[in-house]
Amino acid sequence: MDNLSTSAVEERLFMNNLSAMEFINWKGLQLVEGIQNLMSGREEHLFAWSRYGDPAKLFLIYFPVLFSLSNKWGIRLLWMGVMGEWLNLCLKWMLHGDRPYWYAIELAVMCNDDSFPVPHVRQYPMTCETGAGNPSGHAMITGAVWCILVIVTLKKLSHHVWSNSTNCPNVIYFILWSTFAVCYVLVCMSRLSLGAHFPHQILGGAICGFALLFGLLRFSLSHIGVVSYIKASAVLFGLAYIEYMAIQCLGYDPDWSVTKAIEFCNNQEWVHLNTAPLHTLARLCGALLGLGLGLYARDSMQGDYYQKKHHHPHYPCDVRIVSAVLSAVLYHYAEKIYIPMDPIKLFYIAAFVKHTIIPILVVAVVPRVASFLASRVPLSLFSKKQNVD
C-alpha cells in the first residue's frame, strides 16, 4: 500500500466528492483506530466501563437501590432515564448515524483503492450494537444519571455527616465531581475503543443528556398520580411508534441499523438485539408504567393514596438499608433471566413485561419485606437516625 501524506488523503477525499459528514466520519475512524492501537492488549480494562455505563443498569440497579434510600430522587432518576432513552431513540431514528465498525467496511468497499488508507476498526464481543450511532446513549443517559447520583450523595452527606454546617467541605465536592468526570471520560473512551461510536456522536450525546438533566431538575416529579404515569407511558410509546411508521411510509427502513449490524458483524453471536430500537422502547415504557403502578399499589396498601405525603413514607433508616440490599439482590437475579430472541415480537413483549414488573417489586413489595426483616433483626446502629428524603 502506498503511503500518502494526510493532506494528500484529505485532498483525495474531496476529489472523490465525499460529503462533509463522510469526511467527519473518516476523521473519526482515524481516532478510533488510534485508540484501539493505543489500548491493544489492555482493551478489556477500558471495555469494562461500557458495562458500568450501560443505560440498562439504570433500570435494573441504580433506580432500585436509590429508590430504597430516597423515594424522591429515585423517582427523578427513573424519569431521567426514561426521557433520556426516549429522546435518544427518536434522535437516532431521525439522525440516521452510522457506527464505526460497519462504516469502516463500507468505506473500504466504496474506495476500493490500495492507495487510499481506510482506517481499520477491530471488532470485539461488545462492539456489534444494533441501534443507530447518533447520539451516543452511554454519553447521553449515563452522564446525566451519574450526575444525579453525585447530587444525591452530596445532599445525604450534608444531612447526615455535616448536619451542623451549611454544606459539605469543598474538598468533598471536588473529590466526587472529579471522580464523576474521570469515570465519564472513561465510559466515552470505551465507546470509541469498541468502535461503537464516532467522536461527534459522543459529543452530541453529552450535550443532549446534560440539557435534558437541567430541564428535569426544574420539575417536581414526586406527586404524579398513577393515571398520569399510564398516560405518559402511552404517549411516549405512541409518539415513538408514529415516528417509526412515518419512516416506513417515507420508504425507509427504521430497522436499517439492525440489518447493518447483522451484515457487517464478524461474529453473529456478538450481535446484541437488546440494543435494538424497539427493545429500548419496550424497556422505557415498561419501566415508567411499572413505577406508576408500583406507587399506586404501595399507597393503596398503606391506605393513604389521596394524602399529599403519600410519596414520602418515612421508613426508618434500617428498613431503607435492607431495601437497598434486597433491591441489589433483585437486580442480580433479574439480570440472569434469559429472554429468547426468537420470535422477535415475543422478545420485545417479554422485555416490556420484565421492566414493568421490576419497578412494581421495588416500590410496593421490597419495602414491606424489608420492614418485616428489619423488625425481626433490628439494625440498632441506624435505628435512631433521622432519615431525610
Coordinates of C-alpha atoms in Angstrom, one line a residue:
M1 CA 0.0 0.0 0.0
D2 CA 1.4 3.4 -0.9
N3 CA 1.8 5.8 1.9
L4 CA 0.2 9.2 1.3
S5 CA 0.5 12.2 3.5
T6 CA -2.5 13.3 5.5
S7 CA -3.0 16.4 3.3
A8 CA -2.9 14.2 0.1
V9 CA -5.5 11.8 1.6
E10 CA -7.8 14.7 2.5
E11 CA -7.5 16.2 -1.0
R12 CA -8.3 12.7 -2.4
L13 CA -11.4 12.6 -0.3
F14 CA -12.7 15.9 -1.6
M15 CA -11.8 14.9 -5.1
N16 CA -14.0 11.8 -4.8
N17 CA -16.9 14.1 -3.8
L18 CA -17.3 12.8 -0.3
S19 CA -19.7 14.9 1.8
A20 CA -18.7 16.8 4.8
M21 CA -20.3 14.2 7.1
E22 CA -18.4 11.4 5.4
F23 CA -15.2 13.4 5.9
I24 CA -16.0 13.9 9.6
N25 CA -16.7 10.1 9.9
W26 CA -13.4 9.4 8.2
K27 CA -11.5 11.6 10.7
G28 CA -13.4 9.8 13.5
L29 CA -12.3 6.4 12.1
Q30 CA -8.7 7.6 12.4
L31 CA -9.2 8.5 16.0
V32 CA -11.0 5.1 16.8
E33 CA -8.1 3.2 15.1
G34 CA -5.6 5.2 17.1
I35 CA -7.3 4.5 20.4
Q36 CA -7.6 0.8 19.5
N37 CA -3.9 0.6 18.7
L38 CA -3.0 2.5 21.9
M39 CA -5.1 0.1 24.1
S40 CA -4.0 -3.1 22.2
G41 CA -3.7 -5.8 24.8
R42 CA -5.3 -3.7 27.5
E43 CA -8.7 -3.1 25.9
E44 CA -10.7 -5.2 28.4
H45 CA -9.8 -2.7 31.2
L46 CA -11.5 0.0 29.1
F47 CA -14.4 -2.1 27.9
A48 CA -15.4 -2.7 31.5
W49 CA -16.5 1.0 31.6
S50 CA -19.0 0.4 28.8
R51 CA -20.6 -2.3 31.1
Y52 CA -20.6 0.1 34.1
G53 CA -22.1 2.8 32.0
D54 CA -24.8 0.7 30.2
P55 CA -28.1 2.7 30.3
A56 CA -29.9 -0.6 31.1
K57 CA -28.1 -0.5 34.5
L58 CA -30.3 2.5 35.4
F59 CA -33.5 0.4 35.4
L60 CA -32.0 -2.7 37.0
I61 CA -29.7 -1.4 39.7
Y62 CA -29.4 2.4 40.0
F63 CA -33.1 3.0 40.3
P64 CA -33.9 0.1 42.7
V65 CA -31.0 1.0 45.1
L66 CA -31.6 4.8 45.0
F67 CA -35.3 4.5 45.4
S68 CA -34.8 2.4 48.5
L69 CA -32.7 5.1 50.0
S70 CA -34.6 8.2 48.7
N71 CA -38.0 7.9 47.1
K72 CA -37.9 11.4 45.7
W73 CA -34.6 11.1 44.0
G74 CA -35.3 7.5 42.9
I75 CA -38.4 8.7 41.0
R76 CA -36.4 11.6 39.5
L77 CA -33.7 9.2 38.4
L78 CA -36.1 6.9 36.6
W79 CA -37.8 9.8 34.8
M80 CA -34.4 11.0 33.7
G81 CA -33.6 7.5 32.3
V82 CA -36.9 7.1 30.6
M83 CA -37.0 10.6 29.0
G84 CA -33.3 10.2 28.1
E85 CA -33.7 6.9 26.4
W86 CA -36.9 8.0 24.6
L87 CA -35.2 11.2 23.3
N88 CA -32.1 9.2 22.3
L89 CA -34.2 6.7 20.5
C90 CA -36.1 9.3 18.5
L91 CA -33.0 11.2 17.6
K92 CA -31.3 8.0 16.4
W93 CA -34.2 7.3 14.1
M94 CA -34.0 10.9 12.8
L95 CA -30.3 11.4 12.5
H96 CA -29.6 8.0 10.9
G97 CA -26.0 7.9 12.3
D98 CA -23.6 5.1 11.3
R99 CA -21.4 3.1 13.7
P100 CA -17.7 2.9 13.0
Y101 CA -17.5 -0.9 12.9
W102 CA -19.7 -1.1 9.9
Y103 CA -18.9 2.2 8.3
A104 CA -15.2 1.4 8.0
I105 CA -16.1 -1.7 6.0
E106 CA -18.5 0.2 3.7
L107 CA -15.9 2.9 3.2
A108 CA -13.2 0.4 2.3
V109 CA -15.5 -1.2 -0.3
M110 CA -16.6 2.2 -1.7
C111 CA -13.0 3.4 -2.1
N112 CA -11.6 0.0 -3.3
D113 CA -8.2 1.5 -3.9
D114 CA -5.0 0.2 -2.3
S115 CA -3.5 3.8 -2.3
F116 CA -6.4 5.0 -0.1
P117 CA -5.6 4.2 3.6
V118 CA -9.0 3.5 5.1
P119 CA -8.6 3.2 8.9
H120 CA -9.1 -0.4 10.2
V121 CA -11.6 -0.8 13.0
R122 CA -11.4 -4.0 15.0
Q123 CA -14.5 -5.7 16.4
Y124 CA -15.0 -7.2 19.8
P125 CA -17.8 -9.2 21.5
M126 CA -19.4 -5.9 22.8
T127 CA -19.0 -4.0 19.6
C128 CA -22.0 -5.1 17.5
E129 CA -24.8 -3.0 18.9
T130 CA -27.9 -2.8 16.7
G131 CA -29.2 0.7 17.2
A132 CA -28.1 3.7 15.1
G133 CA -25.0 5.5 16.4
N134 CA -26.0 9.2 16.8
P135 CA -26.3 10.3 19.5
S136 CA -24.5 8.0 22.0
G137 CA -26.8 6.6 24.6
H138 CA -24.0 6.0 27.0
A139 CA -22.8 9.6 26.8
M140 CA -26.3 11.0 26.9
I141 CA -28.0 8.9 29.6
T142 CA -25.2 7.6 31.8
G143 CA -23.6 11.1 32.3
A144 CA -27.0 12.6 33.4
V145 CA -27.8 9.6 35.7
W146 CA -24.4 9.7 37.4
C147 CA -24.8 13.4 37.9
I148 CA -28.0 12.7 39.9
L149 CA -26.1 10.1 41.9
V150 CA -23.4 12.7 42.8
I151 CA -26.0 15.3 43.7
V152 CA -27.9 12.8 46.0
T153 CA -24.6 11.7 47.6
L154 CA -23.7 15.3 48.4
K155 CA -27.2 16.0 49.9
K156 CA -27.1 12.9 52.0
L157 CA -23.6 13.7 53.3
S158 CA -24.8 17.3 54.1
H159 CA -27.7 15.9 56.1
H160 CA -26.1 13.0 57.9
V161 CA -22.4 13.8 58.2
W162 CA -22.1 17.6 58.2
S163 CA -25.6 18.3 59.5
N164 CA -24.3 21.2 61.7
S165 CA -22.7 23.0 58.8
T166 CA -24.3 24.6 55.7
N167 CA -22.6 22.4 53.1
C168 CA -20.1 19.6 52.7
P169 CA -16.5 20.8 52.6
N170 CA -15.2 21.9 49.2
V171 CA -12.8 19.0 49.1
I172 CA -15.7 16.6 49.2
Y173 CA -17.3 18.4 46.2
F174 CA -14.0 18.3 44.4
I175 CA -13.4 14.6 45.0
L176 CA -16.9 13.5 44.0
W177 CA -17.2 15.6 40.9
S178 CA -13.6 14.8 39.8
T179 CA -14.4 11.1 40.2
F180 CA -17.5 11.6 38.1
A181 CA -15.6 13.4 35.4
V182 CA -12.9 10.7 35.2
C183 CA -15.4 7.8 35.1
Y184 CA -17.5 9.6 32.5
V185 CA -14.5 10.2 30.3
L186 CA -13.5 6.5 30.6
V187 CA -17.0 5.5 29.5
C188 CA -16.8 7.7 26.5
M189 CA -13.3 6.4 25.7
S190 CA -14.6 2.8 25.9
R191 CA -17.3 3.6 23.4
L192 CA -14.7 4.8 20.9
S193 CA -12.3 1.9 21.6
L194 CA -15.1 -0.6 20.9
G195 CA -15.8 1.0 17.5
A196 CA -19.4 1.6 18.7
H197 CA -19.4 5.4 18.2
F198 CA -17.7 8.3 16.4
P199 CA -16.4 11.2 18.5
H200 CA -19.1 13.6 17.3
Q201 CA -21.8 11.2 18.4
I202 CA -20.3 11.1 21.9
L203 CA -20.2 14.9 22.0
G204 CA -23.8 15.2 20.7
G205 CA -25.0 12.7 23.4
A206 CA -23.3 14.6 26.2
I207 CA -24.9 17.9 25.1
C208 CA -28.4 16.4 24.8
G209 CA -28.1 14.5 28.1
F210 CA -27.0 17.4 30.3
A211 CA -29.5 19.7 28.7
L212 CA -32.3 17.2 29.5
L213 CA -31.0 16.8 33.0
F214 CA -31.0 20.6 33.7
G215 CA -34.6 20.7 32.4
L216 CA -35.9 17.9 34.5
L217 CA -34.3 19.2 37.7
R218 CA -36.6 22.1 37.5
F219 CA -39.7 20.0 37.9
S220 CA -41.2 18.2 40.9
L221 CA -42.0 14.6 39.9
S222 CA -42.9 13.1 43.3
H223 CA -46.6 13.8 43.3
I224 CA -47.6 12.5 39.9
G225 CA -50.6 10.1 40.0
V226 CA -50.9 6.6 38.5
V227 CA -53.2 7.9 35.7
S228 CA -50.5 10.3 34.6
Y229 CA -47.9 7.6 34.6
I230 CA -50.2 5.4 32.4
K231 CA -50.8 8.4 30.0
A232 CA -47.2 9.3 29.9
S233 CA -46.1 5.7 29.0
A234 CA -48.8 5.5 26.3
V235 CA -47.9 8.9 24.9
L236 CA -44.2 8.1 24.7
F237 CA -44.9 4.8 23.0
G238 CA -47.4 6.4 20.6
L239 CA -45.1 9.2 19.6
A240 CA -42.2 6.8 19.0
Y241 CA -44.4 4.4 17.1
I242 CA -45.7 7.2 14.9
E243 CA -42.2 8.2 14.1
Y244 CA -41.4 4.6 13.3
M245 CA -44.4 4.3 10.9
A246 CA -43.6 7.7 9.3
I247 CA -40.1 6.5 8.4
Q248 CA -41.6 3.4 6.8
C249 CA -44.2 5.5 4.9
L250 CA -41.3 7.6 3.5
G251 CA -39.8 4.5 2.0
Y252 CA -37.0 4.0 4.6
D253 CA -36.4 1.1 6.9
P254 CA -36.5 2.2 10.6
D255 CA -34.6 -1.1 11.5
W256 CA -31.8 -0.4 9.0
S257 CA -29.2 -0.4 11.8
V258 CA -30.2 -3.9 12.9
T259 CA -29.7 -5.1 9.3
K260 CA -26.3 -3.4 9.2
A261 CA -25.2 -5.0 12.4
I262 CA -26.1 -8.4 11.2
E263 CA -24.5 -7.9 7.8
F264 CA -21.2 -6.4 9.0
C265 CA -20.5 -8.0 12.4
N266 CA -17.7 -10.5 12.2
N267 CA -19.4 -12.9 14.6
Q268 CA -23.2 -13.3 14.6
E269 CA -23.1 -14.3 18.3
W270 CA -21.8 -10.7 19.0
V271 CA -25.0 -9.1 17.6
H272 CA -26.9 -7.6 20.6
L273 CA -30.6 -7.4 19.9
N274 CA -31.2 -5.9 23.3
T275 CA -29.7 -2.7 21.9
A276 CA -32.3 -2.6 19.1
P277 CA -34.6 0.5 19.0
L278 CA -37.8 -1.4 19.7
H279 CA -36.3 -3.2 22.7
T280 CA -35.3 0.2 24.1
L281 CA -38.8 1.4 23.6
A282 CA -40.3 -1.6 25.4
R283 CA -37.9 -1.1 28.3
L284 CA -38.5 2.5 28.9
C285 CA -42.3 2.3 28.5
G286 CA -42.4 -0.7 30.8
A287 CA -40.3 1.0 33.5
L288 CA -42.4 4.1 33.5
L289 CA -45.7 2.2 33.7
G290 CA -44.2 -0.1 36.4
L291 CA -43.2 2.9 38.5
G292 CA -46.7 4.3 38.4
L293 CA -48.4 1.0 39.2
G294 CA -45.9 0.4 42.0
L295 CA -46.6 3.7 43.6
Y296 CA -50.3 3.2 43.3
A297 CA -50.1 -0.4 44.8
R298 CA -47.9 0.8 47.6
D299 CA -50.1 3.7 48.6
S300 CA -53.3 1.6 48.3
M301 CA -51.9 -0.9 50.7
Q302 CA -51.0 1.9 53.1
G303 CA -54.5 3.4 52.7
D304 CA -53.3 7.0 52.3
Y305 CA -53.2 7.4 48.5
Y306 CA -55.1 10.6 48.5
Q307 CA -52.8 12.3 51.0
K308 CA -50.2 14.7 49.7
K309 CA -47.5 12.9 51.6
H310 CA -48.2 9.6 50.0
H311 CA -44.9 9.6 48.0
H312 CA -42.8 10.0 51.2
P313 CA -43.4 7.2 53.6
H314 CA -40.8 7.8 56.3
Y315 CA -39.3 4.3 56.7
P316 CA -36.6 4.0 59.3
C317 CA -33.0 4.1 58.1
D318 CA -32.5 0.4 58.8
V319 CA -35.5 -0.5 56.6
R320 CA -34.1 1.6 53.8
I321 CA -30.7 -0.2 54.0
V322 CA -32.3 -3.6 54.0
S323 CA -34.4 -2.4 51.0
A324 CA -31.3 -1.4 49.1
V325 CA -29.7 -4.8 49.7
L326 CA -32.8 -6.6 48.6
S327 CA -33.0 -4.4 45.5
A328 CA -29.4 -5.3 44.6
V329 CA -30.3 -9.0 45.0
L330 CA -33.3 -8.5 42.9
Y331 CA -31.1 -6.9 40.2
H332 CA -28.7 -9.8 40.4
Y333 CA -31.5 -12.3 39.6
A334 CA -33.3 -10.1 37.1
E335 CA -30.1 -10.0 35.0
K336 CA -30.0 -13.7 34.9
I337 CA -33.5 -14.0 33.4
Y338 CA -33.0 -15.3 29.8
I339 CA -35.4 -14.0 27.2
P340 CA -35.3 -15.9 23.9
M341 CA -34.8 -13.6 20.9
D342 CA -36.9 -15.7 18.6
P343 CA -39.7 -14.9 17.8
I344 CA -38.6 -11.2 17.9
K345 CA -42.1 -9.9 18.8
L346 CA -42.2 -12.2 21.9
F347 CA -38.7 -10.9 22.8
Y348 CA -40.0 -7.3 22.8
I349 CA -43.1 -8.2 24.8
A350 CA -41.1 -10.1 27.4
A351 CA -38.8 -7.1 27.8
F352 CA -41.7 -4.8 28.4
V353 CA -43.2 -7.2 31.0
K354 CA -39.8 -7.7 32.7
H355 CA -39.2 -3.9 33.0
T356 CA -42.7 -3.3 34.2
I357 CA -42.5 -5.9 37.0
I358 CA -39.2 -4.8 38.4
P359 CA -40.3 -1.3 39.5
I360 CA -43.5 -2.7 41.0
L361 CA -41.5 -5.1 43.1
V362 CA -39.0 -2.4 44.1
V363 CA -41.7 0.2 45.0
A364 CA -44.5 -1.9 46.5
V365 CA -43.0 -5.2 47.7
V366 CA -39.4 -4.8 48.7
P367 CA -40.0 -2.1 51.4
R368 CA -42.7 -4.3 53.1
V369 CA -40.3 -7.3 53.0
A370 CA -37.5 -5.1 54.3
S371 CA -39.7 -3.7 57.1
F372 CA -40.6 -7.2 58.1
L373 CA -37.0 -8.4 58.1
A374 CA -35.8 -5.2 60.0
S375 CA -38.4 -5.8 62.7
R376 CA -37.0 -9.3 63.2
V377 CA -33.3 -8.3 63.0
P378 CA -33.2 -4.6 64.0
L379 CA -30.1 -2.7 62.9
S380 CA -29.6 -0.6 66.1
L381 CA -26.7 1.2 64.5
F382 CA -29.1 3.1 62.3
S383 CA -32.5 2.8 64.1
K384 CA -32.1 6.2 65.9
K385 CA -31.0 8.2 62.9
Q386 CA -33.5 10.6 61.4
N387 CA -34.0 9.9 57.7
V388 CA -34.4 12.7 55.2
D389 CA -35.9 12.1 51.8

